[in-house]
Amino acid sequence: MMKQQTLFQGKLTKQKDLFIPFIVAGDPHPDKTIQYALRLQEAGADVLELGVPYSDPLADGPVIQKAARRALDAGMSLRKAVEMVPELRKAGLNIPVVIFTYYNPVLQYGHEAFIDALEENGVEGLLIPDLPLEESEDLNERTKEKDIELISLVAPTSEERIKRIAEQARGFLYCVSSLGVTGERKEMAPETLSFIEKVKEHSSVPVAVGFGISSNDQVQLMRKHADGFIIGSKIVKLIESSLEVEKSGDEQEGLRHFSDEVNELVQA
Amino acid sequence: MMKQQTLFQGKLTKQKDLFIPFIVAGDPHPDKTIQYALRLQEAGADVLELGVPYSDPLADGPVIQKAARRALDAGMSLRKAVEMVPELRKAGLNIPVVIFTYYNPVLQYGHEAFIDALEENGVEGLLIPDLPLEESEDLNERTKEKDIELISLVAPTSEERIKRIAEQARGFLYCVSSLGVTGERKEMAPETLSFIEKVKEHSSVPVAVGFGISSNDQVQLMRKHADGFIIGSKIVKLIESSLEVEKSGDEQEGLRHFSDEVNELVQA
Amino acid sequence: MLTSMPNHKGRYGDFGGKYVPETLMAPLEELESALDEAMQDEDFLKQYNEELKEYAGRPTPLTYADKLTKELGGAEIYLKREDLLHTGAHKLNNAIGQALLAKRMGKDKIIAETGAGQHGVASATVAAKLGLSCKVFMGEEDIRRQELNVFRMKLLGAEVISVSSGNGTLKDATNEAIRYWVANCEDHFYLIGSVVGPHPYPRMVRNFQRIIGDETKEQMTRDIDRIYACVGGGSNAIGMFYPFLEDEVELVGIEAAGKGVDTPEHAATLTKGTPGVIHGSLTYLMQDENGQIVEPYSISAGLDYPGIGPEHANLFKTKRVRYESITDDEALDAVKRMSRAEGIIPAIESAHAIAQAIKEAKEMSKDQAIVINVSGRGDKDMATLMEHFTEEGLQ
Amino acid sequence: MLTSMPNHKGRYGDFGGKYVPETLMAPLEELESALDEAMQDEDFLKQYNEELKEYAGRPTPLTYADKLTKELGGAEIYLKREDLLHTGAHKLNNAIGQALLAKRMGKDKIIAETGAGQHGVASATVAAKLGLSCKVFMGEEDIRRQELNVFRMKLLGAEVISVSSGNGTLKDATNEAIRYWVANCEDHFYLIGSVVGPHPYPRMVRNFQRIIGDETKEQMTRDIDRIYACVGGGSNAIGMFYPFLEDEVELVGIEAAGKGVDTPEHAATLTKGTPGVIHGSLTYLMQDENGQIVEPYSISAGLDYPGIGPEHANLFKTKRVRYESITDDEALDAVKRMSRAEGIIPAIESAHAIAQAIKEAKEMSKDQAIVINVSGRGDKDMATLMEHFTEEGLQ
Ligand SMILES: Cc1ncc(COP(=O)(O)O)c(C=O)c1O
Ligand SMILES: Cc1ncc(COP(=O)(O)O)c(C=O)c1O
């Protein structure tokens, strides 16, 4: 596999066994987001997917929908999420950050201004779940110019599209484990593994699998078969339960609880 | 005017200035009907129209509809109404009695049986408001055979029909004062008088005017222009008010009140 | 010949006639001659046909019910789609015809009776369309039960007159409409909603409804073995049957058996009634031994009438048409079945015809064919249906 | 040439496209090629046209509104009568087309979103008719408000799935339907109810709705000066406009101004919105400065949508179509006016088009002519109308 020059601007320390957690910026508060991000880094996260809350998140299941609602109610926006990145850095986050956002907020921001803002704020990656290859030309160019990785996705339905998508993938290739929106899956479908194989054949970047990964068993399976795994809804749920713990104890206890649970989830 | 042989079997003592009251048999009780009939005779009635209550009295206004409802609730029927006539006689009623009934009860009774019953019970006349000339052939024949007068009606709309109807009229010719169902009219339409004139031209029997006569003024007018007048709703109303008086006094007082009111209504 | 009835006295065999107060005899004669003239007048017929086509939505389709046919495994089932007519039932065919006639006669005020409100809505509709004033008589009980249709009539600009006499239902509304007509016959046109009433109404309404059968004849590309229609007053049924009276096709009229013809709560006039006079016509009706008219019952307001058109009385007596009856429950089942098999929610009235057809179609052979007249759509019946079908009932 | 849009990327000028998760890209491609094949297939087109004719009741009439025309004293007014289509609105044209396509693609499970329930009922109807299973996604708030249509869908055998996300209205029901489709795209067909969504939906729905305009063209016996149609997602409007895009006729689309375009409560997407992506398509929409979609408002549930079909966005930008907006109150007045002038109670959606036409017709000359698309009937709106019109309001 020929590697690209700027894999997350050199911040990606390995290309296998990548742990890529997803959190919603501002859920339930911007300050908390920084805390959780640091704990995830401590727990071995290799990339942070920082989700921007959206009113109509049509690729997301109920857990992330609710988190987005909480974050919106707390006043989060695309602009604020991007501007949170320097604060994350200041607090000690070193791993690459991928901004996850639906397309409409980007469009309102304006492509040029948005990409400039990503650059200024030191964002290494961008993932837009409702912007397929066919609609991404302009942003693809613009991100390339600024060494920002525009993450592509492949899905079980992609079939002949896999090759086309994989060949131009940057950063990592997001492999959607199965049909459906984000959210836990009890089991991974057996087809998932052969699907991953196929994707890997065509990809020049690490292949990370996401959608539904929610148990250590599944993590183990992905460690074996893919180059990385993305965990979203489950992490959001762990945040929810850490907030519960916080209620009956103090903040540190909540965060400790969060770290413990994350460690247990991703342990090798 | 050529007179027919059996004008109400000789019981009609005059052919002018006829006072023909209408009451509903059994309103509010059969016993009461006899009392009211006698009082009407005392007040100068020349013919008694004895109405049979019907579920669907479509030629009647609200006053007679309500009376019919009271009588039906008290168990009155065509058969019972006819069988009441001998009792009226026994109690002293001498004037001709005309049974007023809608056609359906007659049909259920059976033409033959019904006419036999009329004869047996000494009924002199029959009036069926929803049986126009065109539908009355059979009953016309049958009543003729038994010397029972089948009363015909003419209405302001009758126009060319007047001649046809008047020429075969028996007993008296019922001249409907104006368009509409039974019930009081505040005023008689000016056309009414010319209409009566026209009817009289063709009639070989007395022409009595009905529908809406409810004041002594109207009675006076009819005494002048017609051979008789029929009073229905107003009499029924006087019965209602006599019943009111009865409530706060005794029966005799109620009947006295009734007689007074009737006298006042028809006085010359 | 059945199709040449009624005779000049308005008789269909023993039935029909004009049992009305003398006051109405002349207006009825006037109506009859105006009708006869109109039916000879090319312009009138053209206008009637144009309104049907360009306003009311005729021809209505004849739909082959392929799923229902397959499910039952018997005769091919065709549906005549009066449910697609403007305002939702066949009633408008007649209302258009009569309202045009009223206008031709120079009468710009119409009156109508209504039970559930379908004919009231149809009358209010044509009155609006043709610029006539419209008074609709409706029993106070029905006004309470059919709030929606009352509103609809008012929205269309009609005046709804509450009738409190009797039980406050259709029979009483009809009585009251007749009474009002008697008082106002000179400038008012009484627009009767079914093939009932004194001559020439049953003939006139048939004239204006026969388009249903005429179209069906033209639309069918194969022989028909049986035709089904529900019977309240009988207008949709006559409209469908009349053009077939002299053909070799079995005709089946379906009355409302309500809670069962052996209970007092039904509206099965022919099945259980006896000859008598109602609303000006000699026909079958529901009455007691004294000839007092009895209040009928059916879950479907449009069939809840104690009489029936005189022509049906004759077709019953001469056995040219077979009359059956269907209970509330059977009709409701048929609503559900038709909804699910064909995506057509029929009026509960029409569902009576459907229920009988379903019973019979499966006993027939695959090379036979039947037509069901779907006289109206079920929108007006939603409240009733919601009351009846529980959540499980809809599984 | 406007009529040759969209291009191969599903673009109408700047608008349209496919802004969907990768999972849906292949199903959309599959759909597109199946659609292209079907539209070339004589048998498919024949079946579509037959269902429209023999089941749905096409052609719908073009009614000359002579009374309204006279009252206004301006242009001749013609009404295209989609209110007479089976289930009561133009929605069925599209539902039939898509359901037949689903069947042709071997997918026997359909899903649909609905707001007020009109498209849900249309989908449930065709599903029953064609033997498909049907899940309808509906916001919990809408389920509460549209009890009757919920029942109707269940009676037709559809499963109604309550959506509690967001505000529980149409936008959220659509999100949820898309989510369900993403999870089940292999054997489910998503039957979208308007010319919205990712390519090829806007084109497909236009294909299945253009029959409205095609018929109108055929039915008009004289030149038309202007055509009016209301715009929610825009399907009835495109259906009407499309065949006229290259003709010399002025086209007017009418949005819902709700309580006024200067208040926050309206659904005037083109008048007040800005370009953005909603439900897979780049178009105009109502959003805040951060690109969050804003909940719209209109008294008419069918216009209460924050987006609009991308083809309209282009027709707006290129000025080929003029877009206007009408408030709740103006629409309600138009309901009453049309009811009384023509005996047609329109859907409140359609009344928006009527209101605008009334404003303009009186300013036009007598030798001009306009067509209003009456997209649906008002039966479904009775509860709303009853709330609004007091007794005096009906005098
Ligand atoms: C849909 C429908 N079908 C049938 C009827 C019964 O009337 P008829 O027997 O005159 O067709 C009615 C009466 O309201 C009706 O609305
Ligand atoms: C009668 C009617 N008209 C119009 C609309 C708006 O949809 P569209 O703009 O897609 O025609 C609807 C939607 O439900 C409707 O029911």
PDB file of C-alpha atoms in Angstrom, chain B residues 52-61 65 69 72 76-79 103-109 129-135 137 153-162 164-165 176 178-181 211, chain C residues 9 11 16-27 29 164-166 171-172 174-176 178-186 274-280 282-283 285 287-294:
ATOM      1  CA  VAL B  52    -107.461  10.141  13.601  1.00  0.00           C
ATOM      2  CA  PRO B  53    -103.962  10.636  14.923  1.00  0.00           C
ATOM      3  CA  TYR B  54    -101.162   9.551  12.596  1.00  0.00           C
ATOM      4  CA  SER B  55     -97.433   9.121  12.945  1.00  0.00           C
ATOM      5  CA  ASP B  56     -96.668  11.143   9.833  1.00  0.00           C
ATOM      6  CA  PRO B  57     -99.333  13.790   9.366  1.00  0.00           C
ATOM      7  CA  LEU B  58     -97.793  15.619   6.450  1.00  0.00           C
ATOM      8  CA  ALA B  59    -100.699  17.988   5.819  1.00  0.00           C
ATOM      9  CA  ASP B  60    -100.659  19.204   9.408  1.00  0.00           C
ATOM     10  CA  GLY B  61     -98.864  21.953  11.191  1.00  0.00           C
ATOM     11  CA  GLN B  65     -98.977  17.186  15.050  1.00  0.00           C
ATOM     12  CA  ARG B  69     -98.697  12.596  19.290  1.00  0.00           C
ATOM     13  CA  LEU B  72    -101.169   8.145  19.847  1.00  0.00           C
ATOM     14  CA  MET B  76    -105.703   5.932  19.822  1.00  0.00           C
ATOM     15  CA  SER B  77    -106.005   4.268  16.403  1.00  0.00           C
ATOM     16  CA  LEU B  78    -108.249   4.417  13.350  1.00  0.00           C
ATOM     17  CA  ARG B  79    -110.311   1.492  14.617  1.00  0.00           C
ATOM     18  CA  TYR B 103    -104.675   7.119   3.913  1.00  0.00           C
ATOM     19  CA  ASN B 104    -102.190   4.577   5.203  1.00  0.00           C
ATOM     20  CA  PRO B 105    -104.216   3.460   8.240  1.00  0.00           C
ATOM     21  CA  VAL B 106    -107.215   3.012   5.913  1.00  0.00           C
ATOM     22  CA  LEU B 107    -105.145   0.893   3.578  1.00  0.00           C
ATOM     23  CA  GLN B 108    -104.021  -1.299   6.444  1.00  0.00           C
ATOM     24  CA  TYR B 109    -107.590  -1.617   7.685  1.00  0.00           C
ATOM     25  CA  PRO B 129    -106.191  14.612   3.138  1.00  0.00           C
ATOM     26  CA  ASP B 130    -103.592  12.666   1.191  1.00  0.00           C
ATOM     27  CA  LEU B 131    -106.003  10.947  -1.180  1.00  0.00           C
ATOM     28  CA  PRO B 132    -106.555  13.221  -4.146  1.00  0.00           C
ATOM     29  CA  LEU B 133    -109.245  12.677  -6.719  1.00  0.00           C
ATOM     30  CA  GLU B 134    -106.979  10.559  -8.891  1.00  0.00           C
ATOM     31  CA  GLU B 135    -106.369   7.992  -6.173  1.00  0.00           C
ATOM     32  CA  GLU B 137    -111.910   5.974  -7.163  1.00  0.00           C
ATOM     33  CA  LEU B 153    -110.682  19.306  -1.095  1.00  0.00           C
ATOM     34  CA  VAL B 154    -109.713  22.085  -3.446  1.00  0.00           C
ATOM     35  CA  ALA B 155    -106.671  24.201  -2.981  1.00  0.00           C
ATOM     36  CA  PRO B 156    -105.512  27.576  -4.316  1.00  0.00           C
ATOM     37  CA  THR B 157    -103.256  25.700  -6.703  1.00  0.00           C
ATOM     38  CA  SER B 158    -106.072  23.528  -8.048  1.00  0.00           C
ATOM     39  CA  GLU B 159    -106.977  25.872 -10.940  1.00  0.00           C
ATOM     40  CA  GLU B 160    -108.451  23.734 -13.732  1.00  0.00           C
ATOM     41  CA  ARG B 161    -108.868  20.915 -11.278  1.00  0.00           C
ATOM     42  CA  ILE B 162    -111.476  22.919  -9.345  1.00  0.00           C
ATOM     43  CA  ARG B 164    -113.540  18.463 -11.885  1.00  0.00           C
ATOM     44  CA  ILE B 165    -113.313  18.179  -8.126  1.00  0.00           C
ATOM     45  CA  VAL B 176    -108.172  25.062   1.491  1.00  0.00           C
ATOM     46  CA  SER B 178    -104.195  29.146   1.261  1.00  0.00           C
ATOM     47  CA  LEU B 179    -100.988  27.299   0.583  1.00  0.00           C
ATOM     48  CA  GLY B 180     -99.522  25.403   3.471  1.00  0.00           C
ATOM     49  CA  VAL B 181    -100.431  22.940   6.141  1.00  0.00           C
ATOM     50  CA  PHE B 211    -106.795  26.016   7.112  1.00  0.00           C
TER      51      PHE B 211
ATOM     52  CA  LYS C   9    -100.853   7.547 -13.204  1.00  0.00           C
ATOM     53  CA  ARG C  11     -97.936   3.292 -11.279  1.00  0.00           C
ATOM     54  CA  GLY C  16     -96.521   4.358  -6.877  1.00  0.00           C
ATOM     55  CA  GLY C  17     -99.154   7.012  -7.500  1.00  0.00           C
ATOM     56  CA  LYS C  18     -99.617  10.381  -5.881  1.00  0.00           C
ATOM     57  CA  TYR C  19    -100.888  10.293  -2.336  1.00  0.00           C
ATOM     58  CA  VAL C  20    -100.517  13.938  -1.540  1.00  0.00           C
ATOM     59  CA  PRO C  21    -102.642  16.835  -0.363  1.00  0.00           C
ATOM     60  CA  GLU C  22    -104.614  18.454  -3.124  1.00  0.00           C
ATOM     61  CA  THR C  23    -102.409  21.525  -2.881  1.00  0.00           C
ATOM     62  CA  LEU C  24     -99.537  19.550  -4.345  1.00  0.00           C
ATOM     63  CA  MET C  25    -101.420  17.984  -7.226  1.00  0.00           C
ATOM     64  CA  ALA C  26    -101.015  20.940  -9.531  1.00  0.00           C
ATOM     65  CA  PRO C  27     -97.329  21.466  -8.708  1.00  0.00           C
ATOM     66  CA  GLU C  29     -98.543  18.080 -12.730  1.00  0.00           C
ATOM     67  CA  SER C 164     -87.841  18.488  15.823  1.00  0.00           C
ATOM     68  CA  SER C 165     -91.082  16.695  14.981  1.00  0.00           C
ATOM     69  CA  GLY C 166     -91.278  12.919  15.303  1.00  0.00           C
ATOM     70  CA  LYS C 171     -88.662  10.419   7.841  1.00  0.00           C
ATOM     71  CA  ASP C 172     -89.546  13.517   9.826  1.00  0.00           C
ATOM     72  CA  THR C 174     -89.055  14.499   4.692  1.00  0.00           C
ATOM     73  CA  ASN C 175     -92.444  15.224   6.218  1.00  0.00           C
ATOM     74  CA  GLU C 176     -91.303  18.695   7.086  1.00  0.00           C
ATOM     75  CA  ILE C 178     -93.142  18.315   2.128  1.00  0.00           C
ATOM     76  CA  ARG C 179     -94.998  20.598   4.527  1.00  0.00           C
ATOM     77  CA  TYR C 180     -92.744  23.467   3.610  1.00  0.00           C
ATOM     78  CA  TRP C 181     -93.224  22.693  -0.028  1.00  0.00           C
ATOM     79  CA  VAL C 182     -97.001  22.683   0.358  1.00  0.00           C
ATOM     80  CA  ALA C 183     -96.740  26.195   1.736  1.00  0.00           C
ATOM     81  CA  ASN C 184     -94.262  27.414  -0.847  1.00  0.00           C
ATOM     82  CA  CYS C 185     -94.824  25.328  -3.925  1.00  0.00           C
ATOM     83  CA  GLU C 186     -95.321  28.309  -6.180  1.00  0.00           C
ATOM     84  CA  THR C 274     -95.916  -4.533   3.983  1.00  0.00           C
ATOM     85  CA  PRO C 275     -97.550  -2.351   1.349  1.00  0.00           C
ATOM     86  CA  GLY C 276     -98.617   1.083   2.447  1.00  0.00           C
ATOM     87  CA  VAL C 277     -98.354   4.755   1.696  1.00  0.00           C
ATOM     88  CA  ILE C 278     -95.419   6.860   2.700  1.00  0.00           C
ATOM     89  CA  HIS C 279     -94.383  10.277   1.497  1.00  0.00           C
ATOM     90  CA  GLY C 280     -96.910  10.273  -1.275  1.00  0.00           C
ATOM     91  CA  LEU C 282     -97.823   3.407  -2.408  1.00  0.00           C
ATOM     92  CA  THR C 283     -95.015   1.004  -1.737  1.00  0.00           C
ATOM     93  CA  LEU C 285     -92.924   0.195   4.304  1.00  0.00           C
ATOM     94  CA  GLN C 287     -95.450  -0.062   9.940  1.00  0.00           C
ATOM     95  CA  ASP C 288     -97.433  -1.390  12.873  1.00  0.00           C
ATOM     96  CA  GLU C 289    -100.830  -3.074  12.687  1.00  0.00           C
ATOM     97  CA  ASN C 290    -102.579   0.299  12.778  1.00  0.00           C
ATOM     98  CA  GLY C 291    -100.701   1.643   9.804  1.00  0.00           C
ATOM     99  CA  GLN C 292     -98.495   3.893  11.881  1.00  0.00           C
ATOM    100  CA  ILE C 293     -95.045   4.164  10.371  1.00  0.00           C
ATOM    101  CA  VAL C 294     -92.300   2.580  12.426  1.00  0.00           C
TER     102      VAL C 294
END
